[in-house]
XYZ file of C-alpha atoms in Angstrom:
393
model
C -28.832 65.014 70.107
C -25.496 64.823 71.936
C -25.980 63.432 75.436
C -22.372 63.137 76.592
C -18.817 62.898 75.246
C -15.442 62.249 76.821
C -12.447 59.946 77.202
C -12.733 56.490 78.747
C -10.568 53.409 78.963
C -12.399 50.779 76.911
C -11.996 47.129 76.003
C -14.271 44.763 74.114
C -14.545 41.402 75.885
C -17.154 39.621 73.734
C -18.551 39.803 70.206
C -21.749 37.977 69.344
C -21.399 36.003 72.577
C -17.852 34.886 71.721
C -15.266 35.848 74.343
C -12.416 38.133 73.289
C -9.039 38.875 74.834
C -8.934 42.159 76.752
C -7.133 44.979 74.978
C -7.548 48.238 76.901
C -7.221 51.515 75.000
C -8.237 55.135 75.461
C -11.256 55.976 73.343
C -13.325 59.090 72.815
C -16.824 57.922 73.693
C -19.848 59.836 72.418
C -23.359 59.123 73.692
C -25.903 60.394 71.197
C -29.521 59.277 71.050
C -29.663 55.512 71.355
C -26.080 55.022 70.191
C -22.746 54.872 71.975
C -20.077 55.716 69.393
C -16.323 55.190 69.718
C -13.719 57.429 68.091
C -9.945 57.297 67.994
C -8.511 59.682 70.548
C -6.800 62.661 68.897
C -5.215 65.750 70.378
C -7.213 68.094 68.172
C -10.747 66.779 68.687
C -12.837 68.007 71.604
C -16.355 67.240 72.727
C -17.486 70.610 71.390
C -16.045 69.871 67.946
C -17.932 66.586 67.565
C -20.590 66.590 64.821
C -23.233 63.992 63.849
C -21.549 63.525 60.470
C -18.251 62.369 61.986
C -17.599 58.704 61.276
C -16.873 56.646 64.402
C -14.626 53.596 64.502
C -17.629 51.651 65.731
C -20.854 52.113 67.647
C -23.391 50.114 69.645
C -27.159 50.326 69.920
C -28.175 50.776 73.570
C -31.742 49.547 73.089
C -32.239 46.545 75.377
C -28.683 46.738 76.759
C -27.624 45.913 80.318
C -25.154 47.941 82.379
C -23.617 47.006 85.733
C -20.606 47.671 87.950
C -18.079 44.843 88.075
C -15.052 44.031 90.207
C -14.545 40.449 89.065
C -13.828 41.090 85.392
C -10.817 43.389 85.796
C -8.128 44.235 88.318
C -8.654 47.918 87.523
C -10.839 50.026 89.777
C -14.024 51.877 88.770
C -15.061 49.461 86.010
C -18.545 48.923 84.609
C -19.718 46.429 82.006
C -22.099 47.073 79.085
C -23.781 44.157 77.309
C -25.908 44.614 74.158
C -28.743 42.432 72.893
C -26.461 41.200 70.092
C -24.055 39.630 72.608
C -21.343 42.287 72.420
C -19.768 43.200 75.784
C -17.536 46.108 76.765
C -15.706 47.225 79.900
C -15.275 50.942 80.630
C -12.965 52.453 83.233
C -11.643 55.774 84.517
C -9.445 56.656 87.491
C -11.748 59.436 88.702
C -14.654 57.849 90.573
C -17.039 60.794 90.134
C -16.276 60.969 86.417
C -16.943 57.282 85.753
C -20.038 57.324 87.992
C -21.484 60.166 85.945
C -20.949 58.161 82.760
C -22.579 55.109 84.332
C -25.658 57.066 85.438
C -26.047 58.808 82.071
C -25.874 55.590 80.040
C -28.199 53.815 82.463
C -30.746 56.650 82.210
C -30.659 56.491 78.393
C -31.223 52.712 78.430
C -34.184 53.072 80.790
C -35.586 55.935 78.699
C -35.352 53.803 75.558
C -37.191 50.961 77.320
C -39.915 53.375 78.415
C -40.234 54.843 74.921
C -40.447 51.435 73.253
C -43.268 50.372 75.570
C -45.501 53.219 74.384
C -44.941 53.466 70.628
C -47.474 52.158 68.149
C -45.312 51.931 65.038
C -41.568 51.100 65.171
C -39.340 53.826 63.750
C -36.368 51.933 62.332
C -34.461 51.341 59.153
C -34.867 47.563 59.236
C -36.870 45.911 56.492
C -38.339 43.444 58.970
C -39.213 43.499 62.680
C -39.019 39.979 63.997
C -41.119 38.791 66.903
C -38.131 37.133 68.551
C -36.329 40.492 68.686
C -39.343 42.163 70.254
C -39.653 39.331 72.766
C -36.018 39.890 73.693
C -36.758 43.586 74.170
C -39.661 42.581 76.402
C -37.367 40.485 78.601
C -34.955 43.360 79.114
C -37.770 45.850 79.653
C -39.281 43.785 82.447
C -35.879 43.094 83.981
C -35.036 46.792 84.159
C -38.242 47.879 85.857
C -37.835 48.638 89.559
C -41.508 49.045 90.359
C -43.885 46.454 91.793
C -45.201 43.405 89.924
C -48.394 45.143 88.778
C -46.335 47.746 86.928
C -44.354 44.965 85.254
C -47.573 43.268 84.160
C -48.840 46.548 82.719
C -45.671 47.033 80.661
C -45.728 43.401 79.558
C -49.340 43.744 78.439
C -48.560 46.875 76.418
C -45.629 45.240 74.679
C -47.684 42.147 73.889
C -50.367 44.335 72.312
C -47.670 46.157 70.358
C -46.373 42.843 68.989
C -49.781 41.431 68.030
C -51.315 44.640 66.666
C -48.374 46.087 64.771
C -49.226 46.870 61.121
C -48.046 44.450 58.415
C -44.745 45.092 56.677
C -46.444 45.898 53.372
C -48.516 48.740 54.864
C -45.443 50.251 56.531
C -43.583 50.127 53.219
C -46.516 51.764 51.411
C -46.504 54.591 53.965
C -42.758 55.040 53.571
C -42.016 54.196 57.216
C -39.937 51.179 56.270
C -37.896 51.084 53.087
C -36.481 48.086 51.271
C -32.813 47.654 51.965
C -30.233 45.558 50.119
C -30.474 42.105 51.691
C -33.956 40.660 51.282
C -34.978 43.226 48.667
C -36.463 42.092 45.359
C -33.803 42.144 42.654
C -35.805 44.317 40.249
C -36.687 46.767 43.036
C -33.067 47.046 44.151
C -31.744 47.517 40.613
C -34.417 50.094 39.858
C -33.512 52.011 43.025
C -29.793 51.941 42.223
C -30.345 52.724 38.516
C -28.252 49.665 37.634
C -28.939 46.210 36.200
C -26.500 44.529 38.590
C -26.713 45.349 42.327
C -23.746 47.420 43.493
C -23.105 45.080 46.415
C -22.822 42.075 44.087
C -20.314 43.942 41.915
C -18.330 45.066 44.973
C -18.039 41.497 46.247
C -17.055 40.137 42.849
C -14.373 42.807 42.391
C -12.948 42.109 45.857
C -12.842 38.329 45.330
C -11.235 38.622 41.904
C -8.693 41.089 43.259
C -7.370 38.937 46.077
C -9.251 35.679 46.544
C -9.458 33.568 43.381
C -6.806 31.164 44.668
C -8.164 30.924 48.226
C -8.611 27.291 49.230
C -12.277 26.234 49.140
C -13.545 29.624 48.019
C -17.369 29.752 48.208
C -17.350 26.374 49.983
C -15.531 27.366 53.180
C -17.645 29.528 55.491
C -16.414 32.838 56.866
C -17.013 34.096 60.411
C -20.796 34.488 60.697
C -20.585 37.444 63.097
C -18.347 39.336 60.649
C -20.624 38.432 57.742
C -23.607 39.795 59.676
C -21.620 42.945 60.474
C -20.990 43.448 56.759
C -24.651 42.773 56.010
C -25.862 45.381 58.534
C -23.362 47.920 57.206
C -24.608 47.387 53.657
C -28.201 47.762 54.843
C -27.105 51.187 56.235
C -28.986 50.930 59.541
C -29.495 54.318 61.154
C -29.352 55.447 64.755
C -32.538 56.671 66.413
C -32.669 59.412 69.054
C -34.456 58.931 72.364
C -37.452 60.845 71.016
C -37.708 58.629 67.938
C -35.987 60.802 65.315
C -33.328 59.577 62.893
C -29.919 60.810 63.964
C -27.748 60.152 60.940
C -28.697 61.003 57.348
C -29.961 58.194 55.160
C -27.238 56.530 53.162
C -24.401 57.200 55.621
C -23.093 53.654 55.208
C -24.449 52.745 51.784
C -22.717 50.006 49.869
C -21.143 52.448 47.396
C -19.176 53.900 50.337
C -18.146 50.476 51.586
C -14.406 49.801 51.468
C -13.843 46.109 50.790
C -10.093 46.622 51.312
C -10.690 47.436 54.974
C -8.851 45.095 57.351
C -12.102 43.844 58.891
C -13.020 42.221 55.541
C -9.549 40.752 54.922
C -10.883 37.179 55.061
C -12.180 36.581 51.539
C -14.532 33.888 52.910
C -16.434 36.663 54.727
C -17.063 38.418 51.407
C -18.070 35.217 49.614
C -20.290 34.291 52.567
C -22.025 37.674 52.399
C -22.497 37.327 48.639
C -24.082 33.878 49.052
C -26.280 35.264 51.839
C -27.443 38.071 49.523
C -28.644 35.557 46.939
C -30.187 33.250 49.567
C -32.228 36.110 51.007
C -33.649 37.337 47.712
C -37.466 37.078 48.063
C -37.382 35.425 44.643
C -34.171 33.658 43.558
C -31.926 34.789 40.714
C -33.686 32.237 38.512
C -37.302 33.375 39.114
C -39.922 30.944 40.391
C -41.914 31.053 37.172
C -38.809 29.979 35.236
C -37.757 27.103 37.495
C -39.803 24.346 35.835
C -38.782 25.587 32.386
C -35.127 25.340 33.333
C -35.629 21.830 34.671
C -37.592 20.522 31.679
C -35.815 22.378 28.906
C -32.128 22.229 29.642
C -31.467 22.034 25.907
C -33.019 25.492 25.527
C -30.944 26.996 28.314
C -29.631 29.935 26.296
C -33.086 31.006 25.154
C -34.361 30.743 28.718
C -31.534 32.879 30.066
C -32.153 35.535 27.449
C -35.874 35.524 28.256
C -35.268 36.536 31.877
C -35.891 40.112 33.086
C -32.943 42.393 32.353
C -31.730 42.697 35.999
C -31.824 38.892 36.429
C -30.093 38.344 33.104
C -27.310 40.905 33.662
C -26.697 39.865 37.276
C -26.550 36.226 36.162
C -24.048 37.105 33.421
C -21.783 38.985 35.843
C -22.073 36.282 38.498
C -21.342 33.330 36.199
C -18.412 35.048 34.509
C -17.021 35.635 37.992
C -17.563 31.977 38.959
C -15.857 30.928 35.732
C -12.762 32.841 36.878
C -12.952 31.006 40.196
C -13.003 27.663 38.360
C -9.997 28.716 36.263
C -8.003 28.776 39.525
C -9.273 25.364 40.666
C -5.752 23.951 40.984
C -5.153 26.392 43.827
C -8.629 26.775 45.349
C -9.892 23.218 44.641
C -13.218 24.573 43.395
C -14.149 22.845 40.137
C -17.249 23.615 38.077
C -18.998 20.727 39.802
C -18.039 22.032 43.266
C -19.324 25.505 42.410
C -22.555 23.988 41.058
C -23.134 22.072 44.304
C -22.640 25.259 46.331
C -24.677 27.608 44.148
C -27.349 25.324 42.649
C -29.871 25.611 45.525
C -28.822 29.233 46.136
C -29.532 30.596 42.662
C -32.689 28.648 41.781
C -35.429 26.766 43.611
C -39.083 25.821 43.264
C -41.584 28.184 44.865
C -44.009 25.542 46.172
C -43.020 21.962 45.353
C -40.767 20.714 48.155
C -41.711 17.039 47.769
C -38.992 16.385 45.184
C -36.178 18.359 46.757
C -33.608 15.620 46.139
C -34.519 15.414 42.444
C -34.607 19.192 42.140
C -31.170 19.453 43.708
C -29.744 17.238 40.963
C -31.294 19.473 38.307
C -30.210 22.639 40.099
C -26.604 21.482 40.196
C -26.652 20.300 36.577
C -28.176 23.532 35.314
C -25.714 25.735 37.189
C -22.797 23.576 36.009
C -24.062 23.730 32.423
C -24.413 27.520 32.499
C -20.970 27.750 34.055
C -19.291 25.514 31.463
C -21.118 27.150 28.546
C -20.899 30.654 30.003
C -19.274 32.247 26.931
C -21.774 30.758 24.515
C -24.839 31.504 26.626
C -24.110 35.142 27.388
C -22.690 36.102 23.994
C -25.578 36.645 21.554
C -23.301 35.939 18.570
C -22.101 32.530 19.789
C -24.050 29.306 19.581
C -24.417 27.016 22.556
C -22.111 24.010 22.238
C -23.961 20.771 21.688
């Protein structure tokens, strides 16, 4: 549902709460449903030619956003600021006062409509695999702030939102009804592999290919952290979040930004530490680690039987482990450049790839075993994952 489209001067002044240097440019701005999308300005494209399938340069979710006129943040005239709940901030400007005022009013009306809609729904319509209470509390803060009525009206809205938070159905029931689908991050490995018809998740393979193509000699690879905001951006893109219209309908088709369409050569992922950070995050957020809970104690107590244990794992765990450790072996082969030895890799990935489900009393002892097991698998990678070779003794 196209609300409005046109040209505006735009600059991004903050991302994730971090201030950015102003860089004004002309952008084709499209307001559709709850999303404000930005396209490169071209001579051939018009508002009438815009279609929902067109891929924007970027977009923002207006739910819970704040909009206000500002004179202090720019020397230009007719400037308003838009701030999203994720901490991203933009300035928009146009020379024509009526034109920019119309944009301001339209965006403000959409934000207020979204607040009103969210205060009445019973079940959230979103593509997220989880709805966190802290996010809903943040929505509550913005909802109350935007209300212009008396205090009794604010209390009524607050009460409704509180009931919505406390009475919302559990995640499992929403998944069973098909209202919320598992995504990539936080999805069970077997479920994800079954959905993708593969034994190794496509995102894992994409990351490995990108690292081996241009990052094996990067200093401190897998130890040095990438920019968290960029990692989260990659994570949300992989989870192919979808825009929602003001009446609660999905705007874009499912799978618009699926991982198989993700271009790891894009300039925004040029820092290899962002890719390695996202890959580590994927494994950390698995509901059950790569080494399943029911295998943890066996790995700890029977290191000498490591090959048999690996081959006893479910096929998706086994194949993903084989691909991952062969990749890490290549990283170690470049240790003179990246300073990541087998021991360094084991320290980084030990707690990430395996952990106890319940026993947290011996975390220090477990960490020693975790590191030793990962290092052993890494050193004996060829023998463990080749059925014809024997494990070195």
